[in-house]
Short mmCIF file of N, CA, C and O in Angstrom, two decimals:
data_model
loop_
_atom_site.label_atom_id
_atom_site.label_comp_id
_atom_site.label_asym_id
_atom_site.label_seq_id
_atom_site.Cartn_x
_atom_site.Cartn_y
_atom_site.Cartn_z
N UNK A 1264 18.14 -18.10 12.89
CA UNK A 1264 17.09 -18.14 11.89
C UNK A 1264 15.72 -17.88 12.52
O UNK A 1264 14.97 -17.08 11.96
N UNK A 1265 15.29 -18.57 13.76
CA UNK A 1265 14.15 -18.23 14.59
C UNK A 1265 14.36 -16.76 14.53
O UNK A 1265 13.84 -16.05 13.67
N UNK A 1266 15.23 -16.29 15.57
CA UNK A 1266 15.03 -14.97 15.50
C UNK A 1266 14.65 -13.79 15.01
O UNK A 1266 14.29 -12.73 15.53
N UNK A 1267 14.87 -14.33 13.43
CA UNK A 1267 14.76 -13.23 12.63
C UNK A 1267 13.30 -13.37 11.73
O UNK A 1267 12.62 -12.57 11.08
N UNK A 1268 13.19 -14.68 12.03
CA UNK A 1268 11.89 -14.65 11.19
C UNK A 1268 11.04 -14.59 12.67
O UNK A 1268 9.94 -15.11 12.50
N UNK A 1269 11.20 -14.19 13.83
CA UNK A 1269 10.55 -13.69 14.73
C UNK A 1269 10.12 -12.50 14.50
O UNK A 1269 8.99 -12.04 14.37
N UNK A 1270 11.15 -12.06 14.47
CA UNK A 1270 11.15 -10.09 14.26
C UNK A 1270 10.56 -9.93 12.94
O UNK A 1270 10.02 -8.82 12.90
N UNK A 1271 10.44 -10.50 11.93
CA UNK A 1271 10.01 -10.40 10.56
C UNK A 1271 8.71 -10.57 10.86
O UNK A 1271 8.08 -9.65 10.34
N UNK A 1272 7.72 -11.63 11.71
CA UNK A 1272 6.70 -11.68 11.79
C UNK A 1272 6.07 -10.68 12.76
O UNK A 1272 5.12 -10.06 12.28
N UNK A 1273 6.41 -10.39 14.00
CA UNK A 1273 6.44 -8.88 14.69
C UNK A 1273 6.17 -7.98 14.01
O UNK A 1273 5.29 -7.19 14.36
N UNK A 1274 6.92 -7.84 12.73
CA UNK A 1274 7.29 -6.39 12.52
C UNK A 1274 5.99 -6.07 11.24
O UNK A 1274 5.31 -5.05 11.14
N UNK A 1275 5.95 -7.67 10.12
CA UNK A 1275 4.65 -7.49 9.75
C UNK A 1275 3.36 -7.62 9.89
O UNK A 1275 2.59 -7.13 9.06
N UNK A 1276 2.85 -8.39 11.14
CA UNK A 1276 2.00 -8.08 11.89
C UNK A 1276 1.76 -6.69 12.11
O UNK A 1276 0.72 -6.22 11.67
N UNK A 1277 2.81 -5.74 12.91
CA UNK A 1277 2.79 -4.51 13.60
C UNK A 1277 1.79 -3.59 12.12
O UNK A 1277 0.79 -2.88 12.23
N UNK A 1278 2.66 -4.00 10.76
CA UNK A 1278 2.45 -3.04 9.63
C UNK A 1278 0.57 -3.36 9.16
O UNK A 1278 -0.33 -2.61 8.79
N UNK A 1279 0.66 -4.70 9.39
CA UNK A 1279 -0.85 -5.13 9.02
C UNK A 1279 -1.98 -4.45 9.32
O UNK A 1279 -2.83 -3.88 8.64
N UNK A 1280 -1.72 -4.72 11.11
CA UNK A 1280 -2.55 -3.75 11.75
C UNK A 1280 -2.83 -2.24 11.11
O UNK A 1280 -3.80 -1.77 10.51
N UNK A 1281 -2.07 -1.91 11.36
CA UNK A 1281 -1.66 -0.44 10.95
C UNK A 1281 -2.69 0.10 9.40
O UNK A 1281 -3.59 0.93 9.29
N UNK A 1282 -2.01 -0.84 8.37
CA UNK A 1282 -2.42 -0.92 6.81
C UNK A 1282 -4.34 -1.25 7.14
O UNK A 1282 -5.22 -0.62 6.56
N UNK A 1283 -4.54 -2.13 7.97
CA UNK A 1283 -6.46 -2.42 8.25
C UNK A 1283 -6.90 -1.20 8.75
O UNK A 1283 -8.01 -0.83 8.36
N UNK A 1284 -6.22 -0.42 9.61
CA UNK A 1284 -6.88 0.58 9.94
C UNK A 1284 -6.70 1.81 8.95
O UNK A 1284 -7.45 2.77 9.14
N UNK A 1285 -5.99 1.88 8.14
CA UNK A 1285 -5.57 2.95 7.31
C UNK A 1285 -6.85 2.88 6.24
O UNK A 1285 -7.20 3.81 5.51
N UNK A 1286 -7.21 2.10 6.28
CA UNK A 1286 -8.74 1.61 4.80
C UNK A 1286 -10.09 3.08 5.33
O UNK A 1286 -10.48 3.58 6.39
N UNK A 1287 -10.36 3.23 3.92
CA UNK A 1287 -11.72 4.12 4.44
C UNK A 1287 -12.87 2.97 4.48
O UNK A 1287 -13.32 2.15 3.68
N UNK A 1288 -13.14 3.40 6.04
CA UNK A 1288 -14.51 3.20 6.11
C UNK A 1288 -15.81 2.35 5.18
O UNK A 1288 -15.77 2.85 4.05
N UNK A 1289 -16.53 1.65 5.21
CA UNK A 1289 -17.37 1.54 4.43
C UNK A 1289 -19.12 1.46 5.09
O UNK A 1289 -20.13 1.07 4.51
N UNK A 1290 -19.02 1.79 5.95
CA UNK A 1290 -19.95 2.02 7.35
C UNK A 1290 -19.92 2.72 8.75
O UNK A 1290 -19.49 3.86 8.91
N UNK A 1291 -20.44 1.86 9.84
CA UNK A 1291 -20.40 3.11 10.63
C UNK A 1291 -19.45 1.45 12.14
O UNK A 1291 -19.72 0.71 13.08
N UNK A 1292 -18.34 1.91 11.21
CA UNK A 1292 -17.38 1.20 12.19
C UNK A 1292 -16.43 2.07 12.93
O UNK A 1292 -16.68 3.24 13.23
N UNK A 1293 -15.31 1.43 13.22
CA UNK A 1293 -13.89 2.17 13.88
C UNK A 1293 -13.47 3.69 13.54
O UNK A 1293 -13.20 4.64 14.27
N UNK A 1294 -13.52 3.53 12.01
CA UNK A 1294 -12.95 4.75 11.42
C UNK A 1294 -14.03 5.86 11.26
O UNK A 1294 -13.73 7.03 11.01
N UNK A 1295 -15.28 5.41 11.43
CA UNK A 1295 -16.13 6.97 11.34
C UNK A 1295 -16.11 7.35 12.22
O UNK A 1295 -16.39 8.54 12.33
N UNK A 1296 -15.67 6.37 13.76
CA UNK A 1296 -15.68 7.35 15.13
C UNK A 1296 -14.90 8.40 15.01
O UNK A 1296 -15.22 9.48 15.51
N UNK A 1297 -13.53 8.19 14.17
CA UNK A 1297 -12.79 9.05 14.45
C UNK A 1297 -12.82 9.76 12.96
O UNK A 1297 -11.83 9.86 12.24
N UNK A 1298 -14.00 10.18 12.67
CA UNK A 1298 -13.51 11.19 11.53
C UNK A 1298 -13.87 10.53 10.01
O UNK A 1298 -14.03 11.37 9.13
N UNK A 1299 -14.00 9.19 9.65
CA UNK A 1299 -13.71 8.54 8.74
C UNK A 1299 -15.08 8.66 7.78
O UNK A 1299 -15.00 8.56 6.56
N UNK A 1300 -16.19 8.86 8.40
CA UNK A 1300 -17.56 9.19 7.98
C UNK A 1300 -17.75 10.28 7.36
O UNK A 1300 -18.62 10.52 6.53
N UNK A 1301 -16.74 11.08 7.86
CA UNK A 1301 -17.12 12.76 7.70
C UNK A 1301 -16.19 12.89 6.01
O UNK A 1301 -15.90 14.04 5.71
N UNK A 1302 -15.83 11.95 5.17
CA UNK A 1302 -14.80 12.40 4.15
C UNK A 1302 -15.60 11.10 2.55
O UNK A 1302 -15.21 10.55 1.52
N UNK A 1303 -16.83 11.26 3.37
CA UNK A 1303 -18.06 10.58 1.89
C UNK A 1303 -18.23 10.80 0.59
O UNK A 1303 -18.61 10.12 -0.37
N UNK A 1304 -17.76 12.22 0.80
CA UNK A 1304 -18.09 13.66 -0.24
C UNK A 1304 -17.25 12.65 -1.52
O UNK A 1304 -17.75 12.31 -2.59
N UNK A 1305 -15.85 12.31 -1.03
CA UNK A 1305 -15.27 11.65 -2.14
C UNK A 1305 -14.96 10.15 -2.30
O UNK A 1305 -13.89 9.56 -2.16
N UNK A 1306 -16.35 9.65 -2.69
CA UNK A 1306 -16.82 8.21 -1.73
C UNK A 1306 -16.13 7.54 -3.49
O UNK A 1306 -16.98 6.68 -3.74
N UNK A 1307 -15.44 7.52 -4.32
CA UNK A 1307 -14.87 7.10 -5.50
C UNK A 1307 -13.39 6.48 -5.17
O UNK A 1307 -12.47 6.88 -4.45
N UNK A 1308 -13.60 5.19 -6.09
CA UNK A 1308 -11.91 4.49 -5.56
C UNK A 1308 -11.04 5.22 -5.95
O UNK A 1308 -10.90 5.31 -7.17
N UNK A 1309 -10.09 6.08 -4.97
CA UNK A 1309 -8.94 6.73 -5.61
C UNK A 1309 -7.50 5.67 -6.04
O UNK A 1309 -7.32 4.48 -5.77
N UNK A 1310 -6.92 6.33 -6.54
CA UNK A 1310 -5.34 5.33 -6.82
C UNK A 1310 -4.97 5.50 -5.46
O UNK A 1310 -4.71 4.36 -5.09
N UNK A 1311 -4.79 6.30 -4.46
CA UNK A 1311 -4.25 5.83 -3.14
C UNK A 1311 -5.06 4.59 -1.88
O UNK A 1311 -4.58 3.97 -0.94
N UNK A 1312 -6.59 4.67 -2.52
CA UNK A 1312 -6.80 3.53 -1.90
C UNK A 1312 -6.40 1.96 -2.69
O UNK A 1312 -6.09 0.90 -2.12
N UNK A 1313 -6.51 2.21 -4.03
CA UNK A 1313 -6.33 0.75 -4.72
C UNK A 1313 -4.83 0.52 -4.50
O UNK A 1313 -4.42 -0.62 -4.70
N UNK A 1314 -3.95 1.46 -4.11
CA UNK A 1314 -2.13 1.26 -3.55
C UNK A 1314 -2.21 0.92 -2.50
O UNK A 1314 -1.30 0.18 -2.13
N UNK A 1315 -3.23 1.25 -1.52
CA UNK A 1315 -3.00 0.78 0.04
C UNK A 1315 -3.95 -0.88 -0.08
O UNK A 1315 -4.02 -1.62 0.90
N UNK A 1316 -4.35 -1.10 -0.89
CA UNK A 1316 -4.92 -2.58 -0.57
C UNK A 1316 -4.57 -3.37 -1.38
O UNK A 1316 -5.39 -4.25 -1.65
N UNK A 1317 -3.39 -3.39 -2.03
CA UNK A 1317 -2.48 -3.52 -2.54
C UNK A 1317 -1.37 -4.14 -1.83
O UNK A 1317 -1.16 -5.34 -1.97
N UNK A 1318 -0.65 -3.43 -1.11
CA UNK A 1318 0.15 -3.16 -0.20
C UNK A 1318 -0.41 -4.17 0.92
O UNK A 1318 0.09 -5.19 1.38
N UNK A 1319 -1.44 -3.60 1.16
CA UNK A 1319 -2.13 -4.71 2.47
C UNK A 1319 -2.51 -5.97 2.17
O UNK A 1319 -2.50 -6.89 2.99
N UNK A 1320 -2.76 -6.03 1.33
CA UNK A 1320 -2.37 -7.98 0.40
C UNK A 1320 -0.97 -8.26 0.34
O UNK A 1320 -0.70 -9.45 0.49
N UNK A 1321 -0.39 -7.80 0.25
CA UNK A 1321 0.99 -7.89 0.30
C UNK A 1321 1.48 -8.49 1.11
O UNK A 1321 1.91 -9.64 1.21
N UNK A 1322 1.35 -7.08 2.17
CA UNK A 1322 2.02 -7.71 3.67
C UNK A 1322 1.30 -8.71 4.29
O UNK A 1322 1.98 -9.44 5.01
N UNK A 1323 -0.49 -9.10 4.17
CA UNK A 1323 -0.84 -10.66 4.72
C UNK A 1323 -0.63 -11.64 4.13
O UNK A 1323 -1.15 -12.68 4.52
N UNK A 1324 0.21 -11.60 3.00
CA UNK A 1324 1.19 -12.69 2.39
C UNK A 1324 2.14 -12.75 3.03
O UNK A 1324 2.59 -13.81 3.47
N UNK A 1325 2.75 -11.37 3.24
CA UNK A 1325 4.29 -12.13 4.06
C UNK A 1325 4.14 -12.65 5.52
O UNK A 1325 4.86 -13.39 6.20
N UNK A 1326 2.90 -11.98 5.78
CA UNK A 1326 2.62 -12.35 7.50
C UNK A 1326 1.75 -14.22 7.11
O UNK A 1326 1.47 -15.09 7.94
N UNK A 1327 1.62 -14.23 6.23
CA UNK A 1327 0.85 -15.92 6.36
C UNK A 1327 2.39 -16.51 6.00
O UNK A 1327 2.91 -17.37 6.72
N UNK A 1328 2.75 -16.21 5.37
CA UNK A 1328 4.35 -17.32 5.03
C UNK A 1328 5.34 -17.14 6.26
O UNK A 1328 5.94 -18.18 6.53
N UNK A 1329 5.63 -16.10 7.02
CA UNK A 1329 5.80 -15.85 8.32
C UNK A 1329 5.08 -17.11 9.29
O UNK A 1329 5.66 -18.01 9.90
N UNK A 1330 4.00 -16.89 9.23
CA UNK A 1330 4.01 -17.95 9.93
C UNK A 1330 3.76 -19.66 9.64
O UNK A 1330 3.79 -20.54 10.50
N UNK A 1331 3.57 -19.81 8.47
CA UNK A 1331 3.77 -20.80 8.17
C UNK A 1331 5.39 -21.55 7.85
O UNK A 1331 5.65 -22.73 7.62
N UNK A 1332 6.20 -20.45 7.94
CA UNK A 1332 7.41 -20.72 8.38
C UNK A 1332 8.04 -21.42 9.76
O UNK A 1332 8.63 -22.48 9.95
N UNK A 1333 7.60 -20.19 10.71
CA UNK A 1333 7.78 -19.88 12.13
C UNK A 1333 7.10 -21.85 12.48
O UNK A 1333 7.93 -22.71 12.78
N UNK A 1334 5.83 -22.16 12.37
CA UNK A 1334 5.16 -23.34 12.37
C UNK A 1334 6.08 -24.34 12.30
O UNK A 1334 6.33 -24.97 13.33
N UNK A 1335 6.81 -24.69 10.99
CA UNK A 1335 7.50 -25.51 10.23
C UNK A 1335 8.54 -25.53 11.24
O UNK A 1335 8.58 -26.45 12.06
N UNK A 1336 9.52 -24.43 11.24
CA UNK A 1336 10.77 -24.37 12.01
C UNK A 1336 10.15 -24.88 13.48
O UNK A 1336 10.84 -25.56 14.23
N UNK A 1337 9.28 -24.63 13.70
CA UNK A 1337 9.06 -24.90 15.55
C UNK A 1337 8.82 -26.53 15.26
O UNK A 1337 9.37 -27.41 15.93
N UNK A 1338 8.09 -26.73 14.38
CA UNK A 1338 7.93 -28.80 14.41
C UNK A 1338 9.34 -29.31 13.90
O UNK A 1338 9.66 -30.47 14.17
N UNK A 1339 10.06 -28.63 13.28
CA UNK A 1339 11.39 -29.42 13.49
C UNK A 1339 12.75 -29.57 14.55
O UNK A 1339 13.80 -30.21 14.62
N UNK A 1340 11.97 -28.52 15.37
CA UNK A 1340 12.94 -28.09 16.66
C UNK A 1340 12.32 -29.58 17.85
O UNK A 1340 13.09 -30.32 18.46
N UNK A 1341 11.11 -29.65 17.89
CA UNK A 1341 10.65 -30.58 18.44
C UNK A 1341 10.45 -32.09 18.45
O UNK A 1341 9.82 -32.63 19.36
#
């Protein structure tokens, strides 16, 4: 059972990351270094951003119950 809700938290962590950096820009952070500044022209919420933050609420739900799992199981092992 550890195990898997190991790899479950790994694996949505890994996606989290991923999903924070996928966001446009809203200044002159991470993503305009690489390009993210230069795409203003269509500075309007599209349906693919309101699906990706969406999605990225999502998965920091499963990554907070992940570990508020992982937590639980470790204080009863002890």
């Amino acid at each position: 059972m550890s195990y898997a809700l190991l790899i479950l938290l790994l694996l949505s962590s890994a996606v989290l990351i991923l999903m924070v950096l996928l966001h446009k820009g809203k200044g002159g952070g991470l993503s305009s270094m690489f390009g993210g500044g230069m795409s203003s022209v269509a500075s309007g919420s599209s349906v693919a951003e309101k699906n990706l933050t969406r999605i990225t609420i999502g998965v920091g739900v499963i990554w907070f119950a992940c570990i508020v799992a992982f937590g639980l199981l470790l204080r009863t092992l002890v």
